């Protein structure tokens, strides 16, 4: 009797167990199929995950946008892989062909859209600010450059030249100060390296003076082969007590008055930056020097050049005497048609 009862119970339970297992199998199989279906996208779209957004709320949002169906399944989907429920806030990109699984994994890993900002060498703070004014998804702050200086204990209020030109990557709504802090630190590190390895015969007394000369070198030539020669001209002039007489400093001193041309009147005007009128260096850098210009300023070429003039093709003629220089000027500038 007992044996018969056991057989009866087993006969009753086994079908139920089989049905239960089959049901679980079909549920899991269905969820796997569901998460691998592509989103209903025909073009790239962005997705903003706000603070406090749950994966369930996100799924409902996607269904409202007709990107997925049956958002209720996500509740069970994350039970299979609980970590996918830990989505991170930020701005993400959805690409045609993306599956729900791929999207949730991206959100779990925090793989946000990456933007880039390029601070170009040879540009001034004012020119960089024009670029920053149109930079998308970057939280702007008032007087950010000077604020970074203050954060590093620099109370000069003179940010020109102290930030490293580079391409920086950021996420949506990152702080501009965060980027500028990296730029400032990179410049200070590069400047310290250049100053430490400077030529013993360098006619400069501080890293800041090196920064000033490097900025002038940056503006005078973009030709890598000429940077150390330009540096030599300025270093030789400083050692002899000659004025630098370089046009980019005049232009910087003119500010917004500069419209693309320098007149004789401009060269005769006394400003703090007109190196045709002042002795020694201008008071600040005139642009953001590249690393190459920093090291060229620190290690001038071993030549006796005192002059150079443009060939109008990006290169220069270098001379050791005024007569040779005037001949080059006559050939490439005064007689230019």
PDB file of N, CA, C and O in Angstrom, residues 113-148:
ATOM      1  N   UNK A 113      29.318  58.810 -23.927  1.00  0.00           N
ATOM      2  CA  UNK A 113      29.823  59.489 -25.121  1.00  0.00           C
ATOM      3  C   UNK A 113      31.045  60.309 -24.715  1.00  0.00           C
ATOM      4  O   UNK A 113      31.037  61.001 -23.695  1.00  0.00           O
ATOM      5  N   UNK A 114      32.100  60.224 -25.504  1.00  0.00           N
ATOM      6  CA  UNK A 114      33.331  60.964 -25.224  1.00  0.00           C
ATOM      7  C   UNK A 114      33.449  62.129 -26.206  1.00  0.00           C
ATOM      8  O   UNK A 114      33.363  61.943 -27.422  1.00  0.00           O
ATOM      9  N   UNK A 115      33.632  63.319 -25.662  1.00  0.00           N
ATOM     10  CA  UNK A 115      33.817  64.513 -26.482  1.00  0.00           C
ATOM     11  C   UNK A 115      35.290  64.923 -26.412  1.00  0.00           C
ATOM     12  O   UNK A 115      36.026  64.501 -25.526  1.00  0.00           O
ATOM     13  N   UNK A 116      35.706  65.749 -27.353  1.00  0.00           N
ATOM     14  CA  UNK A 116      37.097  66.203 -27.344  1.00  0.00           C
ATOM     15  C   UNK A 116      37.163  67.720 -27.479  1.00  0.00           C
ATOM     16  O   UNK A 116      36.312  68.341 -28.124  1.00  0.00           O
ATOM     17  N   UNK A 117      38.167  68.275 -26.867  1.00  0.00           N
ATOM     18  CA  UNK A 117      38.433  69.708 -26.917  1.00  0.00           C
ATOM     19  C   UNK A 117      39.909  69.893 -27.218  1.00  0.00           C
ATOM     20  O   UNK A 117      40.758  69.355 -26.505  1.00  0.00           O
ATOM     21  N   UNK A 118      40.212  70.640 -28.277  1.00  0.00           N
ATOM     22  CA  UNK A 118      41.604  70.879 -28.642  1.00  0.00           C
ATOM     23  C   UNK A 118      41.981  72.319 -28.341  1.00  0.00           C
ATOM     24  O   UNK A 118      41.381  73.254 -28.892  1.00  0.00           O
ATOM     25  N   UNK A 119      42.949  72.483 -27.459  1.00  0.00           N
ATOM     26  CA  UNK A 119      43.539  73.789 -27.180  1.00  0.00           C
ATOM     27  C   UNK A 119      44.786  73.882 -28.051  1.00  0.00           C
ATOM     28  O   UNK A 119      45.772  73.189 -27.809  1.00  0.00           O
ATOM     29  N   UNK A 120      44.726  74.712 -29.081  1.00  0.00           N
ATOM     30  CA  UNK A 120      45.755  74.733 -30.121  1.00  0.00           C
ATOM     31  C   UNK A 120      46.969  75.551 -29.688  1.00  0.00           C
ATOM     32  O   UNK A 120      46.835  76.636 -29.129  1.00  0.00           O
ATOM     33  N   UNK A 121      48.154  75.007 -29.971  1.00  0.00           N
ATOM     34  CA  UNK A 121      49.385  75.732 -29.640  1.00  0.00           C
ATOM     35  C   UNK A 121      49.470  77.014 -30.456  1.00  0.00           C
ATOM     36  O   UNK A 121      48.970  77.100 -31.577  1.00  0.00           O
ATOM     37  N   UNK A 122      50.123  78.011 -29.887  1.00  0.00           N
ATOM     38  CA  UNK A 122      50.279  79.278 -30.585  1.00  0.00           C
ATOM     39  C   UNK A 122      49.084  80.202 -30.470  1.00  0.00           C
ATOM     40  O   UNK A 122      49.104  81.312 -31.007  1.00  0.00           O
ATOM     41  N   UNK A 123      48.045  79.773 -29.773  1.00  0.00           N
ATOM     42  CA  UNK A 123      46.855  80.598 -29.584  1.00  0.00           C
ATOM     43  C   UNK A 123      46.890  81.266 -28.215  1.00  0.00           C
ATOM     44  O   UNK A 123      47.530  80.786 -27.280  1.00  0.00           O
ATOM     45  N   UNK A 124      46.177  82.359 -28.102  1.00  0.00           N
ATOM     46  CA  UNK A 124      46.098  83.078 -26.837  1.00  0.00           C
ATOM     47  C   UNK A 124      44.914  82.580 -26.018  1.00  0.00           C
ATOM     48  O   UNK A 124      44.030  81.869 -26.533  1.00  0.00           O
ATOM     49  N   UNK A 125      44.872  82.995 -24.761  1.00  0.00           N
ATOM     50  CA  UNK A 125      43.732  82.658 -23.910  1.00  0.00           C
ATOM     51  C   UNK A 125      42.451  83.196 -24.526  1.00  0.00           C
ATOM     52  O   UNK A 125      41.417  82.514 -24.545  1.00  0.00           O
ATOM     53  N   UNK A 126      42.500  84.422 -25.041  1.00  0.00           N
ATOM     54  CA  UNK A 126      41.312  85.024 -25.661  1.00  0.00           C
ATOM     55  C   UNK A 126      40.819  84.188 -26.834  1.00  0.00           C
ATOM     56  O   UNK A 126      39.605  84.010 -27.016  1.00  0.00           O
ATOM     57  N   UNK A 127      41.749  83.664 -27.630  1.00  0.00           N
ATOM     58  CA  UNK A 127      41.358  82.822 -28.773  1.00  0.00           C
ATOM     59  C   UNK A 127      40.796  81.493 -28.293  1.00  0.00           C
ATOM     60  O   UNK A 127      39.833  80.965 -28.863  1.00  0.00           O
ATOM     61  N   UNK A 128      41.388  80.936 -27.267  1.00  0.00           N
ATOM     62  CA  UNK A 128      40.849  79.690 -26.696  1.00  0.00           C
ATOM     63  C   UNK A 128      39.444  79.912 -26.151  1.00  0.00           C
ATOM     64  O   UNK A 128      38.577  79.048 -26.290  1.00  0.00           O
ATOM     65  N   UNK A 129      39.215  81.052 -25.538  1.00  0.00           N
ATOM     66  CA  UNK A 129      37.892  81.325 -24.963  1.00  0.00           C
ATOM     67  C   UNK A 129      36.816  81.377 -26.035  1.00  0.00           C
ATOM     68  O   UNK A 129      35.671  81.007 -25.783  1.00  0.00           O
ATOM     69  N   UNK A 130      37.168  81.824 -27.228  1.00  0.00           N
ATOM     70  CA  UNK A 130      36.209  81.813 -28.332  1.00  0.00           C
ATOM     71  C   UNK A 130      35.818  80.381 -28.690  1.00  0.00           C
ATOM     72  O   UNK A 130      34.659  80.098 -28.989  1.00  0.00           O
ATOM     73  N   UNK A 131      36.797  79.495 -28.659  1.00  0.00           N
ATOM     74  CA  UNK A 131      36.521  78.079 -28.917  1.00  0.00           C
ATOM     75  C   UNK A 131      35.662  77.484 -27.811  1.00  0.00           C
ATOM     76  O   UNK A 131      34.695  76.760 -28.069  1.00  0.00           O
ATOM     77  N   UNK A 132      36.002  77.799 -26.572  1.00  0.00           N
ATOM     78  CA  UNK A 132      35.281  77.250 -25.425  1.00  0.00           C
ATOM     79  C   UNK A 132      33.819  77.691 -25.409  1.00  0.00           C
ATOM     80  O   UNK A 132      32.946  76.960 -24.945  1.00  0.00           O
ATOM     81  N   UNK A 133      33.566  78.888 -25.924  1.00  0.00           N
ATOM     82  CA  UNK A 133      32.200  79.422 -25.912  1.00  0.00           C
ATOM     83  C   UNK A 133      31.254  78.586 -26.766  1.00  0.00           C
ATOM     84  O   UNK A 133      30.038  78.603 -26.552  1.00  0.00           O
ATOM     85  N   UNK A 134      31.788  77.855 -27.724  1.00  0.00           N
ATOM     86  CA  UNK A 134      30.952  77.038 -28.611  1.00  0.00           C
ATOM     87  C   UNK A 134      31.163  75.541 -28.382  1.00  0.00           C
ATOM     88  O   UNK A 134      30.705  74.728 -29.179  1.00  0.00           O
ATOM     89  N   UNK A 135      31.860  75.187 -27.316  1.00  0.00           N
ATOM     90  CA  UNK A 135      32.120  73.771 -27.026  1.00  0.00           C
ATOM     91  C   UNK A 135      30.892  73.144 -26.367  1.00  0.00           C
ATOM     92  O   UNK A 135      30.384  73.662 -25.378  1.00  0.00           O
ATOM     93  N   UNK A 136      30.421  72.035 -26.914  1.00  0.00           N
ATOM     94  CA  UNK A 136      29.188  71.429 -26.428  1.00  0.00           C
ATOM     95  C   UNK A 136      29.419  70.528 -25.222  1.00  0.00           C
ATOM     96  O   UNK A 136      30.483  69.943 -25.055  1.00  0.00           O
ATOM     97  N   UNK A 137      28.393  70.471 -24.391  1.00  0.00           N
ATOM     98  CA  UNK A 137      28.350  69.547 -23.251  1.00  0.00           C
ATOM     99  C   UNK A 137      29.512  69.735 -22.276  1.00  0.00           C
ATOM    100  O   UNK A 137      29.983  68.765 -21.674  1.00  0.00           O
ATOM    101  N   UNK A 138      29.979  70.954 -22.129  1.00  0.00           N
ATOM    102  CA  UNK A 138      31.056  71.244 -21.187  1.00  0.00           C
ATOM    103  C   UNK A 138      30.583  72.331 -20.232  1.00  0.00           C
ATOM    104  O   UNK A 138      30.210  73.427 -20.667  1.00  0.00           O
ATOM    105  N   UNK A 139      30.573  72.015 -18.947  1.00  0.00           N
ATOM    106  CA  UNK A 139      30.090  72.966 -17.947  1.00  0.00           C
ATOM    107  C   UNK A 139      31.074  74.131 -17.838  1.00  0.00           C
ATOM    108  O   UNK A 139      32.228  73.948 -17.462  1.00  0.00           O
ATOM    109  N   UNK A 140      30.604  75.329 -18.206  1.00  0.00           N
ATOM    110  CA  UNK A 140      31.455  76.511 -18.204  1.00  0.00           C
ATOM    111  C   UNK A 140      31.440  77.191 -16.837  1.00  0.00           C
ATOM    112  O   UNK A 140      30.447  77.153 -16.123  1.00  0.00           O
ATOM    113  N   UNK A 141      32.567  77.805 -16.504  1.00  0.00           N
ATOM    114  CA  UNK A 141      32.660  78.573 -15.268  1.00  0.00           C
ATOM    115  C   UNK A 141      33.233  79.943 -15.581  1.00  0.00           C
ATOM    116  O   UNK A 141      34.040  80.100 -16.506  1.00  0.00           O
ATOM    117  N   UNK A 142      32.829  80.940 -14.831  1.00  0.00           N
ATOM    118  CA  UNK A 142      33.336  82.291 -15.019  1.00  0.00           C
ATOM    119  C   UNK A 142      34.808  82.362 -14.617  1.00  0.00           C
ATOM    120  O   UNK A 142      35.196  81.877 -13.563  1.00  0.00           O
ATOM    121  N   UNK A 143      35.610  82.955 -15.513  1.00  0.00           N
ATOM    122  CA  UNK A 143      37.032  83.163 -15.235  1.00  0.00           C
ATOM    123  C   UNK A 143      37.729  81.865 -14.836  1.00  0.00           C
ATOM    124  O   UNK A 143      38.503  81.813 -13.872  1.00  0.00           O
ATOM    125  N   UNK A 144      37.476  80.816 -15.597  1.00  0.00           N
ATOM    126  CA  UNK A 144      37.984  79.487 -15.242  1.00  0.00           C
ATOM    127  C   UNK A 144      39.508  79.429 -15.223  1.00  0.00           C
ATOM    128  O   UNK A 144      40.103  78.746 -14.384  1.00  0.00           O
ATOM    129  N   UNK A 145      40.175  80.135 -16.159  1.00  0.00           N
ATOM    130  CA  UNK A 145      41.639  80.075 -16.217  1.00  0.00           C
ATOM    131  C   UNK A 145      42.256  80.631 -14.931  1.00  0.00           C
ATOM    132  O   UNK A 145      43.143  80.007 -14.342  1.00  0.00           O
ATOM    133  N   UNK A 146      41.784  81.786 -14.505  1.00  0.00           N
ATOM    134  CA  UNK A 146      42.325  82.372 -13.279  1.00  0.00           C
ATOM    135  C   UNK A 146      41.942  81.563 -12.046  1.00  0.00           C
ATOM    136  O   UNK A 146      42.706  81.506 -11.076  1.00  0.00           O
ATOM    137  N   UNK A 147      40.788  80.930 -12.083  1.00  0.00           N
ATOM    138  CA  UNK A 147      40.386  80.111 -10.953  1.00  0.00           C
ATOM    139  C   UNK A 147      41.324  78.920 -10.790  1.00  0.00           C
ATOM    140  O   UNK A 147      41.683  78.544  -9.667  1.00  0.00           O
ATOM    141  N   UNK A 148      41.751  78.341 -11.914  1.00  0.00           N
ATOM    142  CA  UNK A 148      42.708  77.234 -11.857  1.00  0.00           C
ATOM    143  C   UNK A 148      44.043  77.725 -11.293  1.00  0.00           C
ATOM    144  O   UNK A 148      44.678  77.041 -10.481  1.00  0.00           O
TER     145      UNK A 148
END
